[in-house]
mmCIF file of C-alpha atoms and ligand atoms in Angstrom:
data_model
loop_
_atom_site.group_PDB
_atom_site.id
_atom_site.type_symbol
_atom_site.label_atom_id
_atom_site.label_comp_id
_atom_site.label_asym_id
_atom_site.label_seq_id
_atom_site.Cartn_x
_atom_site.Cartn_y
_atom_site.Cartn_z
ATOM 1 C CA UNK A 1007 12.447 -3.923 -5.144
ATOM 2 C CA UNK A 1008 15.249 -1.659 -6.099
ATOM 3 C CA UNK A 1009 17.109 -0.296 -3.064
ATOM 4 C CA UNK A 1010 18.965 3.007 -3.201
ATOM 5 C CA UNK A 1011 21.025 4.074 -0.190
ATOM 6 C CA UNK A 1012 21.886 7.759 0.068
ATOM 7 C CA UNK A 1013 24.217 9.430 2.522
ATOM 8 C CA UNK A 1014 21.643 11.544 4.292
ATOM 9 C CA UNK A 1015 18.131 12.951 4.247
ATOM 10 C CA UNK A 1016 18.922 15.786 1.837
ATOM 11 C CA UNK A 1017 20.385 13.440 -0.754
ATOM 12 C CA UNK A 1018 17.457 11.068 -0.314
ATOM 13 C CA UNK A 1019 15.012 13.944 -0.837
ATOM 14 C CA UNK A 1020 16.760 15.112 -3.998
ATOM 15 C CA UNK A 1021 16.765 11.614 -5.470
ATOM 16 C CA UNK A 1022 13.054 11.167 -4.677
ATOM 17 C CA UNK A 1023 12.180 14.527 -6.269
ATOM 18 C CA UNK A 1024 14.227 13.643 -9.352
ATOM 19 C CA UNK A 1025 12.126 10.486 -9.825
ATOM 20 C CA UNK A 1026 8.840 12.393 -9.361
ATOM 21 C CA UNK A 1027 10.018 15.077 -11.787
ATOM 22 C CA UNK A 1028 10.849 12.448 -14.390
ATOM 23 C CA UNK A 1029 7.353 10.950 -14.005
ATOM 24 C CA UNK A 1030 5.640 14.334 -14.422
ATOM 25 C CA UNK A 1031 7.784 15.288 -17.400
ATOM 26 C CA UNK A 1032 7.253 11.956 -19.125
ATOM 27 C CA UNK A 1033 3.488 12.008 -18.522
ATOM 28 C CA UNK A 1034 2.218 15.530 -17.711
ATOM 29 C CA UNK A 1035 -1.185 14.185 -16.593
ATOM 30 C CA UNK A 1036 0.450 11.688 -14.271
ATOM 31 C CA UNK A 1037 -1.554 10.476 -11.267
ATOM 32 C CA UNK A 1038 0.462 10.802 -8.074
ATOM 33 C CA UNK A 1039 -0.254 9.059 -4.803
ATOM 34 C CA UNK A 1040 1.019 11.301 -2.028
ATOM 35 C CA UNK A 1041 2.059 10.762 1.562
ATOM 36 C CA UNK A 1042 2.279 13.001 4.605
ATOM 37 C CA UNK A 1043 4.549 12.816 7.667
ATOM 38 C CA UNK A 1044 8.055 14.203 8.097
ATOM 39 C CA UNK A 1045 9.749 12.000 5.529
ATOM 40 C CA UNK A 1046 8.396 13.377 2.219
ATOM 41 C CA UNK A 1047 8.738 17.051 3.251
ATOM 42 C CA UNK A 1048 12.250 17.324 1.757
ATOM 43 C CA UNK A 1049 11.070 15.769 -1.513
ATOM 44 C CA UNK A 1050 8.161 18.235 -1.669
ATOM 45 C CA UNK A 1051 10.571 21.102 -0.937
ATOM 46 C CA UNK A 1052 12.713 20.019 -3.898
ATOM 47 C CA UNK A 1053 9.642 19.755 -6.146
ATOM 48 C CA UNK A 1054 8.595 23.298 -5.194
ATOM 49 C CA UNK A 1055 12.108 24.447 -6.114
ATOM 50 C CA UNK A 1056 11.883 22.629 -9.455
ATOM 51 C CA UNK A 1057 8.545 24.306 -10.111
ATOM 52 C CA UNK A 1058 9.874 27.759 -9.233
ATOM 53 C CA UNK A 1059 13.279 27.519 -10.862
ATOM 54 C CA UNK A 1060 12.751 25.165 -13.795
ATOM 55 C CA UNK A 1061 9.016 25.543 -14.417
ATOM 56 C CA UNK A 1062 8.149 21.937 -13.529
ATOM 57 C CA UNK A 1063 4.485 21.903 -14.507
ATOM 58 C CA UNK A 1064 1.830 20.307 -12.274
ATOM 59 C CA UNK A 1065 -1.167 21.788 -14.104
ATOM 60 C CA UNK A 1066 -2.359 18.439 -15.465
ATOM 61 C CA UNK A 1067 -1.309 16.294 -12.498
ATOM 62 C CA UNK A 1068 -3.924 14.524 -10.367
ATOM 63 C CA UNK A 1069 -3.137 13.516 -6.795
ATOM 64 C CA UNK A 1070 -4.625 11.112 -4.293
ATOM 65 C CA UNK A 1071 -3.474 11.186 -0.700
ATOM 66 C CA UNK A 1072 -2.974 8.024 1.255
ATOM 67 C CA UNK A 1073 -4.781 8.844 4.450
ATOM 68 C CA UNK A 1074 -6.392 11.301 6.842
ATOM 69 C CA UNK A 1075 -7.198 11.349 10.547
ATOM 70 C CA UNK A 1076 -10.839 10.789 11.345
ATOM 71 C CA UNK A 1077 -12.473 13.753 13.050
ATOM 72 C CA UNK A 1078 -10.076 16.474 11.915
ATOM 73 C CA UNK A 1079 -11.579 19.042 9.545
ATOM 74 C CA UNK A 1080 -9.553 20.042 6.463
ATOM 75 C CA UNK A 1081 -8.515 23.356 8.044
ATOM 76 C CA UNK A 1082 -7.160 21.758 11.249
ATOM 77 C CA UNK A 1083 -3.401 22.415 11.365
ATOM 78 C CA UNK A 1084 -2.681 18.741 12.137
ATOM 79 C CA UNK A 1085 -4.932 17.397 9.386
ATOM 80 C CA UNK A 1086 -3.218 15.853 6.411
ATOM 81 C CA UNK A 1087 -5.294 18.054 4.138
ATOM 82 C CA UNK A 1088 -3.746 21.133 5.778
ATOM 83 C CA UNK A 1089 -0.296 19.537 5.635
ATOM 84 C CA UNK A 1090 -0.507 18.955 1.882
ATOM 85 C CA UNK A 1091 -1.521 22.540 1.092
ATOM 86 C CA UNK A 1092 1.186 23.899 3.406
ATOM 87 C CA UNK A 1093 3.975 21.652 2.172
ATOM 88 C CA UNK A 1094 3.197 21.348 -1.537
ATOM 89 C CA UNK A 1095 -0.109 22.344 -3.104
ATOM 90 C CA UNK A 1096 -0.022 26.059 -2.249
ATOM 91 C CA UNK A 1097 3.412 26.346 -3.825
ATOM 92 C CA UNK A 1098 2.985 24.550 -7.171
ATOM 93 C CA UNK A 1099 0.461 24.943 -9.998
ATOM 94 C CA UNK A 1100 -1.624 21.830 -9.360
ATOM 95 C CA UNK A 1101 -5.316 22.313 -10.164
ATOM 96 C CA UNK A 1102 -7.330 22.089 -6.893
ATOM 97 C CA UNK A 1103 -10.000 20.167 -8.832
ATOM 98 C CA UNK A 1104 -7.467 17.377 -9.317
ATOM 99 C CA UNK A 1105 -6.576 17.029 -5.625
ATOM 100 C CA UNK A 1106 -8.157 14.162 -3.682
ATOM 101 C CA UNK A 1107 -7.614 13.625 0.047
ATOM 102 C CA UNK A 1108 -9.707 11.363 2.282
ATOM 103 C CA UNK A 1109 -12.352 13.352 4.154
ATOM 104 C CA UNK A 1110 -11.767 12.950 7.882
ATOM 105 C CA UNK A 1111 -15.217 14.414 8.589
ATOM 106 C CA UNK A 1112 -17.301 12.144 6.385
ATOM 107 C CA UNK A 1113 -20.403 10.766 8.073
ATOM 108 C CA UNK A 1114 -20.452 7.667 5.924
ATOM 109 C CA UNK A 1115 -16.947 6.222 5.871
ATOM 110 C CA UNK A 1116 -17.936 3.106 3.994
ATOM 111 C CA UNK A 1117 -19.560 5.030 1.133
ATOM 112 C CA UNK A 1118 -16.720 7.532 1.082
ATOM 113 C CA UNK A 1119 -14.110 4.768 0.926
ATOM 114 C CA UNK A 1120 -15.845 3.029 -1.973
ATOM 115 C CA UNK A 1121 -16.103 6.304 -3.880
ATOM 116 C CA UNK A 1122 -12.429 7.078 -3.207
ATOM 117 C CA UNK A 1123 -11.451 3.762 -4.760
ATOM 118 C CA UNK A 1124 -13.731 4.464 -7.735
ATOM 119 C CA UNK A 1125 -12.169 7.891 -8.269
ATOM 120 C CA UNK A 1126 -8.699 6.336 -8.365
ATOM 121 C CA UNK A 1127 -9.938 3.864 -10.991
ATOM 122 C CA UNK A 1128 -11.628 6.610 -13.028
ATOM 123 C CA UNK A 1129 -8.359 8.565 -13.024
ATOM 124 C CA UNK A 1130 -6.694 5.532 -14.605
ATOM 125 C CA UNK A 1131 -5.001 4.297 -11.426
ATOM 126 C CA UNK A 1132 -2.002 5.714 -9.586
ATOM 127 C CA UNK A 1133 1.106 6.073 -11.738
ATOM 128 C CA UNK A 1134 3.549 6.871 -8.947
ATOM 129 C CA UNK A 1135 2.866 6.369 -5.244
ATOM 130 C CA UNK A 1136 5.101 8.033 -2.673
ATOM 131 C CA UNK A 1137 5.253 6.278 0.705
ATOM 132 C CA UNK A 1138 6.883 6.659 4.072
ATOM 133 C CA UNK A 1139 7.055 3.760 6.529
ATOM 134 C CA UNK A 1140 5.986 3.695 10.164
ATOM 135 C CA UNK A 1141 8.331 2.425 12.862
ATOM 136 C CA UNK A 1142 5.883 -0.512 13.104
ATOM 137 C CA UNK A 1143 6.253 -1.227 9.389
ATOM 138 C CA UNK A 1144 2.986 0.369 8.311
ATOM 139 C CA UNK A 1145 2.330 1.999 4.945
ATOM 140 C CA UNK A 1146 -0.505 4.485 4.914
ATOM 141 C CA UNK A 1147 -2.138 3.823 8.271
ATOM 142 C CA UNK A 1148 -2.188 0.069 7.683
ATOM 143 C CA UNK A 1149 -1.140 -1.116 11.093
ATOM 144 C CA UNK A 1150 0.204 -4.588 11.983
ATOM 145 C CA UNK A 1151 -2.466 -7.202 11.398
ATOM 146 C CA UNK A 1152 -4.214 -5.427 8.501
ATOM 147 C CA UNK A 1153 -5.093 -7.987 5.814
ATOM 148 C CA UNK A 1154 -2.814 -7.296 2.858
ATOM 149 C CA UNK A 1155 -5.723 -7.459 0.404
ATOM 150 C CA UNK A 1156 -7.762 -4.729 2.118
ATOM 151 C CA UNK A 1157 -8.736 -1.463 0.466
ATOM 152 C CA UNK A 1158 -9.600 2.060 1.611
ATOM 153 C CA UNK A 1159 -11.256 1.854 5.010
ATOM 154 C CA UNK A 1160 -11.500 3.232 8.529
ATOM 155 C CA UNK A 1161 -8.735 1.899 10.781
ATOM 156 C CA UNK A 1162 -7.664 2.164 14.409
ATOM 157 C CA UNK A 1163 -4.175 3.545 14.950
ATOM 158 C CA UNK A 1164 -1.628 1.391 16.752
ATOM 159 C CA UNK A 1165 -0.372 2.641 20.109
ATOM 160 C CA UNK A 1166 3.144 3.029 18.621
ATOM 161 C CA UNK A 1167 1.785 5.257 15.824
ATOM 162 C CA UNK A 1168 -0.087 7.422 18.328
ATOM 163 C CA UNK A 1169 3.197 7.715 20.255
ATOM 164 C CA UNK A 1170 5.226 8.507 17.088
ATOM 165 C CA UNK A 1171 2.748 11.107 15.846
ATOM 166 C CA UNK A 1172 2.215 12.788 19.208
ATOM 167 C CA UNK A 1173 5.226 14.990 18.372
ATOM 168 C CA UNK A 1174 2.955 16.947 16.019
ATOM 169 C CA UNK A 1175 0.282 17.517 18.672
ATOM 170 C CA UNK A 1176 0.296 19.448 21.930
ATOM 171 C CA UNK A 1177 -0.306 16.265 23.890
ATOM 172 C CA UNK A 1178 -0.645 12.577 23.150
ATOM 173 C CA UNK A 1179 -4.363 12.588 24.049
ATOM 174 C CA UNK A 1180 -4.965 14.964 21.115
ATOM 175 C CA UNK A 1181 -3.819 12.419 18.517
ATOM 176 C CA UNK A 1182 -6.911 10.987 16.783
ATOM 177 C CA UNK A 1183 -7.395 7.258 17.386
ATOM 178 C CA UNK A 1184 -8.871 6.469 13.962
ATOM 179 C CA UNK A 1185 -8.048 7.299 10.370
ATOM 180 C CA UNK A 1186 -9.208 6.624 6.827
ATOM 181 C CA UNK A 1187 -6.468 5.026 4.775
ATOM 182 C CA UNK A 1188 -5.943 3.445 1.379
ATOM 183 C CA UNK A 1189 -5.448 -0.269 2.020
ATOM 184 C CA UNK A 1190 -2.305 -2.272 1.223
ATOM 185 C CA UNK A 1191 -4.092 -3.595 -1.878
ATOM 186 C CA UNK A 1192 -4.966 -0.061 -3.079
ATOM 187 C CA UNK A 1193 -1.325 0.919 -2.647
ATOM 188 C CA UNK A 1194 -0.069 -2.252 -4.288
ATOM 189 C CA UNK A 1195 -2.025 -1.463 -7.465
ATOM 190 C CA UNK A 1196 0.036 1.698 -8.112
ATOM 191 C CA UNK A 1197 2.117 1.237 -11.239
ATOM 192 C CA UNK A 1198 5.260 2.495 -9.552
ATOM 193 C CA UNK A 1199 6.037 2.970 -5.858
ATOM 194 C CA UNK A 1200 8.650 5.100 -4.184
ATOM 195 C CA UNK A 1201 9.135 4.349 -0.497
ATOM 196 C CA UNK A 1202 11.317 6.730 1.520
ATOM 197 C CA UNK A 1203 12.819 6.107 4.945
ATOM 198 C CA UNK A 1204 15.229 8.214 6.932
ATOM 199 C CA UNK A 1205 16.796 7.858 10.370
ATOM 200 C CA UNK A 1206 17.692 5.209 12.885
ATOM 201 C CA UNK A 1207 14.171 4.769 14.251
ATOM 202 C CA UNK A 1208 13.130 3.355 10.868
ATOM 203 C CA UNK A 1209 16.041 0.901 10.556
ATOM 204 C CA UNK A 1210 14.203 -2.044 12.138
ATOM 205 C CA UNK A 1211 11.069 -1.582 10.025
ATOM 206 C CA UNK A 1212 13.201 -1.156 6.893
ATOM 207 C CA UNK A 1213 15.091 -4.402 7.578
ATOM 208 C CA UNK A 1214 11.765 -6.238 7.973
ATOM 209 C CA UNK A 1215 10.347 -4.592 4.853
ATOM 210 C CA UNK A 1216 13.293 -5.700 2.726
ATOM 211 C CA UNK A 1217 14.648 -8.850 4.343
ATOM 212 C CA UNK A 1218 11.775 -10.236 6.421
ATOM 213 C CA UNK A 1219 8.852 -12.424 5.380
ATOM 214 C CA UNK A 1220 5.784 -10.961 3.641
ATOM 215 C CA UNK A 1221 3.346 -10.623 6.507
ATOM 216 C CA UNK A 1222 0.354 -8.525 7.604
ATOM 217 C CA UNK A 1223 2.433 -7.780 10.729
ATOM 218 C CA UNK A 1224 4.599 -5.510 8.527
ATOM 219 C CA UNK A 1225 2.189 -4.206 5.923
ATOM 220 C CA UNK A 1226 5.048 -2.616 3.919
ATOM 221 C CA UNK A 1227 6.388 -6.129 3.253
ATOM 222 C CA UNK A 1228 3.663 -6.617 0.607
ATOM 223 C CA UNK A 1229 5.867 -4.432 -1.614
ATOM 224 C CA UNK A 1230 8.367 -7.305 -1.963
ATOM 225 C CA UNK A 1231 5.962 -8.709 -4.557
ATOM 226 C CA UNK A 1232 5.442 -5.408 -6.373
ATOM 227 C CA UNK A 1233 7.015 -5.286 -9.846
ATOM 228 C CA UNK A 1234 8.164 -1.663 -9.751
ATOM 229 C CA UNK A 1235 9.098 -0.422 -6.287
ATOM 230 C CA UNK A 1236 12.077 1.765 -5.443
ATOM 231 C CA UNK A 1237 13.094 2.113 -1.793
ATOM 232 C CA UNK A 1238 15.291 5.113 -1.033
ATOM 233 C CA UNK A 1239 17.032 5.053 2.333
ATOM 234 C CA UNK A 1240 19.571 7.165 4.091
ATOM 235 C CA UNK A 1241 22.476 5.374 5.747
ATOM 236 C CA UNK A 1242 20.857 5.374 9.190
ATOM 237 C CA UNK A 1243 17.621 3.835 7.913
ATOM 238 C CA UNK A 1244 19.699 1.197 6.093
ATOM 239 C CA UNK A 1245 21.867 0.418 9.113
ATOM 240 C CA UNK A 1246 20.064 -2.809 10.145
ATOM 241 C CA UNK A 1247 20.064 -4.437 6.713
ATOM 242 C CA UNK A 1248 22.069 -7.657 6.812
ATOM 243 C CA UNK A 1249 22.358 -8.602 3.164
ATOM 244 C CA UNK A 1250 22.316 -5.139 1.630
ATOM 245 C CA UNK A 1251 25.285 -2.883 2.219
ATOM 246 C CA UNK A 1252 25.944 0.555 0.820
ATOM 247 C CA UNK A 1253 28.172 -0.925 -1.886
ATOM 248 C CA UNK A 1254 25.910 -3.739 -2.963
ATOM 249 C CA UNK A 1255 23.836 -1.708 -5.421
HETATM 250 P P1 LIG B 1277 7.072 9.944 9.211
HETATM 251 O O1 LIG B 1277 5.840 8.933 9.109
HETATM 252 O O2 LIG B 1277 7.455 10.283 7.796
HETATM 253 O O3 LIG B 1277 6.531 11.143 9.933
HETATM 254 O O4 LIG B 1277 8.157 9.241 9.942
HETATM 255 C C1 LIG B 1277 5.924 7.858 8.238
HETATM 256 C C2 LIG B 1277 4.704 6.998 8.374
HETATM 257 O O5 LIG B 1277 4.169 6.861 9.487
HETATM 258 O O6 LIG B 1277 4.292 6.407 7.359
#
């Protein structure tokens, strides 16, 4: 893993967008794996700016999102489908036919999950996967204990994730308890991975991701074995690293 430590969230977001831009310019039909949550919003904002000001072209890009809450329809303001259109898709020239997001309303999760994996394969695999990290060390919605070789499936959210994500809902009881998520193995197969983490509440998970053992208890730790992963942190998210200081890269 390559670790980049930036001063703050804005710098982190600019660096992440620069890497995505490079991928899209190098391979215009690049396949992006996309994440939701607060962390990638700044990166998406920068990409929108690059599209508007420099003509960064998404017309041939295909995207696959990591996850979606079960039971939320695509037009629900807290659904990840809604999030992606609000924060990126409505503002760049990606072709809606090339956008894939897990369907939180599917009646046959198993069939849907298999087909989602097949679609990723048919697209040639994910070229660049953007990830956040949960305070419990999850990637996607792969909570502690998820076998690291599992693929897209229905999962139960950890109590800590429900707590973390309740800030987006009116009350904690409204947070869905289940989600469909790409598995750690699906994520691991991306050719390049860009994991972003910002803020003090991620520092513990980041330290375990980078300096702890590879374990299903911290599903992000599987990335230690990945041949092409870049982790971009701000100083607060990097604050609990023991071996890696700001000047060691
Ligand atoms: P956040 O979520 O970006 O909203 O902190 C990250 C995650 O849970 O993966």
